[in-house]
JSON list of C-alpha atoms in Angstrom, two decimals:
[
{"chain": "A", "resi": 1, "resn": "MET", "atom": "CA", "xyz": [-0.47, -0.11, -0.15]},
{"chain": "A", "resi": 2, "resn": "THR", "atom": "CA", "xyz": [0.85, 3.27, -0.34]},
{"chain": "A", "resi": 3, "resn": "ARG", "atom": "CA", "xyz": [1.65, 6.41, 1.74]},
{"chain": "A", "resi": 4, "resn": "ILE", "atom": "CA", "xyz": [-0.13, 9.20, 1.82]},
{"chain": "A", "resi": 5, "resn": "ARG", "atom": "CA", "xyz": [0.70, 12.37, 2.08]},
{"chain": "A", "resi": 6, "resn": "ARG", "atom": "CA", "xyz": [-1.58, 14.94, 4.67]},
{"chain": "A", "resi": 7, "resn": "GLY", "atom": "CA", "xyz": [-2.79, 17.84, 3.11]},
{"chain": "A", "resi": 8, "resn": "TYR", "atom": "CA", "xyz": [-1.50, 21.28, 3.31]},
{"chain": "A", "resi": 9, "resn": "ILE", "atom": "CA", "xyz": [-5.36, 22.29, 4.72]},
{"chain": "A", "resi": 10, "resn": "ALA", "atom": "CA", "xyz": [-4.20, 21.81, 8.57]},
{"chain": "A", "resi": 11, "resn": "ARG", "atom": "CA", "xyz": [-1.29, 23.60, 8.41]},
{"chain": "A", "resi": 12, "resn": "ARG", "atom": "CA", "xyz": [-2.27, 26.58, 6.54]},
{"chain": "A", "resi": 13, "resn": "ARG", "atom": "CA", "xyz": [-5.31, 26.86, 9.36]},
{"chain": "A", "resi": 14, "resn": "ARG", "atom": "CA", "xyz": [-2.49, 26.62, 12.22]},
{"chain": "A", "resi": 15, "resn": "THR", "atom": "CA", "xyz": [-0.58, 28.89, 10.62]},
{"chain": "A", "resi": 16, "resn": "LYS", "atom": "CA", "xyz": [-2.83, 31.22, 10.35]},
{"chain": "A", "resi": 17, "resn": "ILE", "atom": "CA", "xyz": [-4.10, 31.05, 14.14]},
{"chain": "A", "resi": 18, "resn": "ARG", "atom": "CA", "xyz": [0.04, 31.71, 14.92]},
{"chain": "A", "resi": 19, "resn": "LEU", "atom": "CA", "xyz": [0.66, 34.82, 12.95]},
{"chain": "A", "resi": 20, "resn": "PHE", "atom": "CA", "xyz": [-2.68, 36.34, 15.77]},
{"chain": "A", "resi": 21, "resn": "ALA", "atom": "CA", "xyz": [-0.12, 34.67, 18.69]},
{"chain": "A", "resi": 22, "resn": "SER", "atom": "CA", "xyz": [2.56, 36.19, 17.34]},
{"chain": "A", "resi": 23, "resn": "SER", "atom": "CA", "xyz": [3.48, 38.64, 19.50]},
{"chain": "A", "resi": 24, "resn": "PHE", "atom": "CA", "xyz": [2.16, 36.34, 22.57]},
{"chain": "A", "resi": 25, "resn": "ARG", "atom": "CA", "xyz": [4.85, 35.22, 25.40]},
{"chain": "A", "resi": 26, "resn": "GLY", "atom": "CA", "xyz": [6.00, 32.08, 25.96]},
{"chain": "A", "resi": 27, "resn": "ALA", "atom": "CA", "xyz": [4.18, 29.37, 24.47]},
{"chain": "A", "resi": 28, "resn": "HIS", "atom": "CA", "xyz": [1.20, 30.81, 24.53]},
{"chain": "A", "resi": 29, "resn": "SER", "atom": "CA", "xyz": [3.09, 31.70, 20.66]},
{"chain": "A", "resi": 30, "resn": "ARG", "atom": "CA", "xyz": [4.39, 28.38, 20.15]},
{"chain": "A", "resi": 31, "resn": "LEU", "atom": "CA", "xyz": [1.99, 25.51, 20.65]},
{"chain": "A", "resi": 32, "resn": "THR", "atom": "CA", "xyz": [-0.80, 25.32, 19.26]},
{"chain": "A", "resi": 33, "resn": "ARG", "atom": "CA", "xyz": [-3.25, 24.19, 21.75]},
{"chain": "A", "resi": 34, "resn": "THR", "atom": "CA", "xyz": [-2.46, 26.78, 23.95]},
{"chain": "A", "resi": 35, "resn": "ILE", "atom": "CA", "xyz": [-2.39, 29.65, 21.18]},
{"chain": "A", "resi": 36, "resn": "THR", "atom": "CA", "xyz": [-6.34, 28.52, 20.27]},
{"chain": "A", "resi": 37, "resn": "GLN", "atom": "CA", "xyz": [-6.90, 29.00, 24.50]},
{"chain": "A", "resi": 38, "resn": "GLN", "atom": "CA", "xyz": [-5.25, 32.73, 24.24]},
{"chain": "A", "resi": 39, "resn": "LYS", "atom": "CA", "xyz": [-7.06, 33.55, 20.74]},
{"chain": "A", "resi": 40, "resn": "ILE", "atom": "CA", "xyz": [-10.53, 33.26, 22.15]},
{"chain": "A", "resi": 41, "resn": "ARG", "atom": "CA", "xyz": [-8.79, 34.80, 25.72]},
{"chain": "A", "resi": 42, "resn": "ALA", "atom": "CA", "xyz": [-7.80, 37.88, 23.65]},
{"chain": "A", "resi": 43, "resn": "LEU", "atom": "CA", "xyz": [-10.45, 38.04, 21.53]},
{"chain": "A", "resi": 44, "resn": "VAL", "atom": "CA", "xyz": [-13.22, 37.89, 24.49]},
{"chain": "A", "resi": 45, "resn": "SER", "atom": "CA", "xyz": [-11.38, 40.29, 26.43]},
{"chain": "A", "resi": 46, "resn": "ALA", "atom": "CA", "xyz": [-11.76, 42.23, 22.88]},
{"chain": "A", "resi": 47, "resn": "HIS", "atom": "CA", "xyz": [-15.10, 42.14, 23.25]},
{"chain": "A", "resi": 48, "resn": "ARG", "atom": "CA", "xyz": [-15.96, 43.28, 26.59]},
{"chain": "A", "resi": 49, "resn": "ASP", "atom": "CA", "xyz": [-14.16, 46.24, 26.50]},
{"chain": "A", "resi": 50, "resn": "ARG", "atom": "CA", "xyz": [-15.33, 47.44, 23.13]},
{"chain": "A", "resi": 51, "resn": "ASP", "atom": "CA", "xyz": [-18.09, 48.01, 25.21]},
{"chain": "A", "resi": 52, "resn": "ARG", "atom": "CA", "xyz": [-16.44, 49.29, 28.11]},
{"chain": "A", "resi": 53, "resn": "GLN", "atom": "CA", "xyz": [-14.18, 51.63, 26.00]},
{"chain": "A", "resi": 54, "resn": "LYS", "atom": "CA", "xyz": [-17.96, 53.78, 25.99]},
{"chain": "A", "resi": 55, "resn": "ILE", "atom": "CA", "xyz": [-18.96, 52.99, 29.21]},
{"chain": "A", "resi": 56, "resn": "ASN", "atom": "CA", "xyz": [-15.30, 55.00, 30.07]},
{"chain": "A", "resi": 57, "resn": "PHE", "atom": "CA", "xyz": [-15.65, 56.97, 27.80]},
{"chain": "A", "resi": 58, "resn": "ARG", "atom": "CA", "xyz": [-18.77, 58.79, 28.87]},
{"chain": "A", "resi": 59, "resn": "ARG", "atom": "CA", "xyz": [-17.49, 58.74, 32.24]},
{"chain": "A", "resi": 60, "resn": "LEU", "atom": "CA", "xyz": [-14.49, 60.62, 31.51]},
{"chain": "A", "resi": 61, "resn": "TRP", "atom": "CA", "xyz": [-17.04, 63.22, 29.45]},
{"chain": "A", "resi": 62, "resn": "ILE", "atom": "CA", "xyz": [-19.57, 64.00, 32.62]},
{"chain": "A", "resi": 63, "resn": "THR", "atom": "CA", "xyz": [-16.80, 64.64, 35.13]},
{"chain": "A", "resi": 64, "resn": "ARG", "atom": "CA", "xyz": [-15.21, 67.14, 32.82]},
{"chain": "A", "resi": 65, "resn": "ILE", "atom": "CA", "xyz": [-18.70, 68.76, 31.73]},
{"chain": "A", "resi": 66, "resn": "ASN", "atom": "CA", "xyz": [-19.20, 68.74, 35.50]},
{"chain": "A", "resi": 67, "resn": "ALA", "atom": "CA", "xyz": [-16.52, 69.44, 37.25]},
{"chain": "A", "resi": 68, "resn": "ALA", "atom": "CA", "xyz": [-15.67, 73.14, 34.37]},
{"chain": "A", "resi": 69, "resn": "ILE", "atom": "CA", "xyz": [-19.76, 73.74, 35.30]},
{"chain": "A", "resi": 70, "resn": "ARG", "atom": "CA", "xyz": [-19.52, 73.44, 39.11]},
{"chain": "A", "resi": 71, "resn": "GLU", "atom": "CA", "xyz": [-16.51, 75.88, 38.80]},
{"chain": "A", "resi": 72, "resn": "ARG", "atom": "CA", "xyz": [-18.34, 78.43, 37.31]},
{"chain": "A", "resi": 73, "resn": "GLY", "atom": "CA", "xyz": [-21.53, 78.74, 40.16]},
{"chain": "A", "resi": 74, "resn": "VAL", "atom": "CA", "xyz": [-21.90, 76.30, 43.08]},
{"chain": "A", "resi": 75, "resn": "CYS", "atom": "CA", "xyz": [-25.86, 76.19, 42.51]},
{"chain": "A", "resi": 76, "resn": "TYR", "atom": "CA", "xyz": [-25.62, 74.76, 38.99]},
{"chain": "A", "resi": 77, "resn": "SER", "atom": "CA", "xyz": [-24.31, 71.04, 38.88]},
{"chain": "A", "resi": 78, "resn": "TYR", "atom": "CA", "xyz": [-24.37, 69.76, 35.12]},
{"chain": "A", "resi": 79, "resn": "SER", "atom": "CA", "xyz": [-27.46, 67.11, 35.84]},
{"chain": "A", "resi": 80, "resn": "ARG", "atom": "CA", "xyz": [-29.56, 70.25, 35.50]},
{"chain": "A", "resi": 81, "resn": "LEU", "atom": "CA", "xyz": [-27.21, 71.57, 32.37]},
{"chain": "A", "resi": 82, "resn": "ILE", "atom": "CA", "xyz": [-28.11, 68.38, 30.24]},
{"chain": "A", "resi": 83, "resn": "ASN", "atom": "CA", "xyz": [-31.88, 68.32, 31.42]},
{"chain": "A", "resi": 84, "resn": "ASP", "atom": "CA", "xyz": [-31.73, 73.19, 30.74]},
{"chain": "A", "resi": 85, "resn": "LEU", "atom": "CA", "xyz": [-30.63, 71.94, 27.03]},
{"chain": "A", "resi": 86, "resn": "TYR", "atom": "CA", "xyz": [-32.91, 68.57, 26.93]},
{"chain": "A", "resi": 87, "resn": "LYS", "atom": "CA", "xyz": [-35.27, 71.31, 27.26]},
{"chain": "A", "resi": 88, "resn": "LYS", "atom": "CA", "xyz": [-34.54, 73.63, 24.56]},
{"chain": "A", "resi": 89, "resn": "GLN", "atom": "CA", "xyz": [-33.44, 70.64, 22.35]},
{"chain": "A", "resi": 90, "resn": "LEU", "atom": "CA", "xyz": [-30.09, 71.74, 21.51]},
{"chain": "A", "resi": 91, "resn": "LEU", "atom": "CA", "xyz": [-28.04, 69.25, 19.77]},
{"chain": "A", "resi": 92, "resn": "LEU", "atom": "CA", "xyz": [-24.71, 68.79, 21.70]},
{"chain": "A", "resi": 93, "resn": "ASN", "atom": "CA", "xyz": [-24.12, 65.69, 22.70]},
{"chain": "A", "resi": 94, "resn": "ARG", "atom": "CA", "xyz": [-21.22, 64.75, 26.21]},
{"chain": "A", "resi": 95, "resn": "LYS", "atom": "CA", "xyz": [-18.50, 63.95, 23.78]},
{"chain": "A", "resi": 96, "resn": "ILE", "atom": "CA", "xyz": [-18.68, 68.19, 22.15]},
{"chain": "A", "resi": 97, "resn": "LEU", "atom": "CA", "xyz": [-19.47, 69.57, 25.58]},
{"chain": "A", "resi": 98, "resn": "ALA", "atom": "CA", "xyz": [-16.28, 67.43, 27.02]},
{"chain": "A", "resi": 99, "resn": "GLN", "atom": "CA", "xyz": [-14.06, 69.68, 24.26]},
{"chain": "A", "resi": 100, "resn": "ILE", "atom": "CA", "xyz": [-15.55, 72.80, 24.16]},
{"chain": "A", "resi": 101, "resn": "ALA", "atom": "CA", "xyz": [-14.81, 72.69, 28.74]},
{"chain": "A", "resi": 102, "resn": "ILE", "atom": "CA", "xyz": [-11.64, 71.23, 27.76]},
{"chain": "A", "resi": 103, "resn": "SER", "atom": "CA", "xyz": [-10.76, 73.92, 25.04]},
{"chain": "A", "resi": 104, "resn": "ASN", "atom": "CA", "xyz": [-13.22, 76.60, 25.44]},
{"chain": "A", "resi": 105, "resn": "ARG", "atom": "CA", "xyz": [-14.77, 77.15, 28.92]},
{"chain": "A", "resi": 106, "resn": "ASN", "atom": "CA", "xyz": [-15.55, 81.29, 28.09]},
{"chain": "A", "resi": 107, "resn": "CYS", "atom": "CA", "xyz": [-18.04, 79.33, 24.51]},
{"chain": "A", "resi": 108, "resn": "LEU", "atom": "CA", "xyz": [-19.21, 76.77, 27.72]},
{"chain": "A", "resi": 109, "resn": "TYR", "atom": "CA", "xyz": [-20.01, 79.65, 29.88]},
{"chain": "A", "resi": 110, "resn": "MET", "atom": "CA", "xyz": [-21.89, 81.37, 27.36]},
{"chain": "A", "resi": 111, "resn": "ILE", "atom": "CA", "xyz": [-24.07, 78.24, 26.77]},
{"chain": "A", "resi": 112, "resn": "SER", "atom": "CA", "xyz": [-24.82, 78.04, 30.31]},
{"chain": "A", "resi": 113, "resn": "ASN", "atom": "CA", "xyz": [-25.86, 80.89, 30.75]},
{"chain": "A", "resi": 114, "resn": "GLU", "atom": "CA", "xyz": [-28.05, 81.70, 28.18]},
{"chain": "A", "resi": 115, "resn": "ILE", "atom": "CA", "xyz": [-29.66, 78.45, 28.78]},
{"chain": "A", "resi": 116, "resn": "ILE", "atom": "CA", "xyz": [-30.49, 79.54, 32.32]},
{"chain": "A", "resi": 117, "resn": "LYS", "atom": "CA", "xyz": [-31.43, 82.40, 30.73]},
{"chain": "A", "resi": 118, "resn": "GLU", "atom": "CA", "xyz": [-33.96, 80.90, 28.64]},
{"chain": "A", "resi": 119, "resn": "VAL", "atom": "CA", "xyz": [-35.49, 78.24, 30.95]},
{"chain": "A", "resi": 120, "resn": "GLY", "atom": "CA", "xyz": [-35.54, 80.21, 33.96]},
{"chain": "A", "resi": 121, "resn": "TRP", "atom": "CA", "xyz": [-34.64, 76.94, 36.75]},
{"chain": "A", "resi": 122, "resn": "LYS", "atom": "CA", "xyz": [-33.78, 79.44, 39.45]},
{"chain": "A", "resi": 123, "resn": "GLU", "atom": "CA", "xyz": [-37.36, 80.48, 39.16]},
{"chain": "A", "resi": 124, "resn": "SER", "atom": "CA", "xyz": [-39.17, 77.99, 39.98]},
{"chain": "A", "resi": 125, "resn": "THR", "atom": "CA", "xyz": [-36.92, 76.26, 42.56]},
{"chain": "A", "resi": 126, "resn": "GLY", "atom": "CA", "xyz": [-36.34, 79.01, 44.62]}
]
């Protein structure tokens, strides 16, 4: 009986996995079983952290806006600013407001002062 030579499909699959794990350390980049385990683990972490990144950036933007608003006056806060923005139907998201708070604080103060004048929350609260 003649010898059957194996095909290249399995080797091609393994080399593709090895290319993914080429930057891993130790056996995680050399042994096929550990490479596949680490690949699954890396992809799970990447998927989870994409969602966490969105949450973390939103928290950062809220913190920056709140710090800039509270610096101006004690009685005005982030939650009141966002509430007044929704009342006025202004389409400024938190990312843009945070960039304005960092680069041009006076512009943020002007926006908040105009909203306070037009909505008039001081009269309604006290």
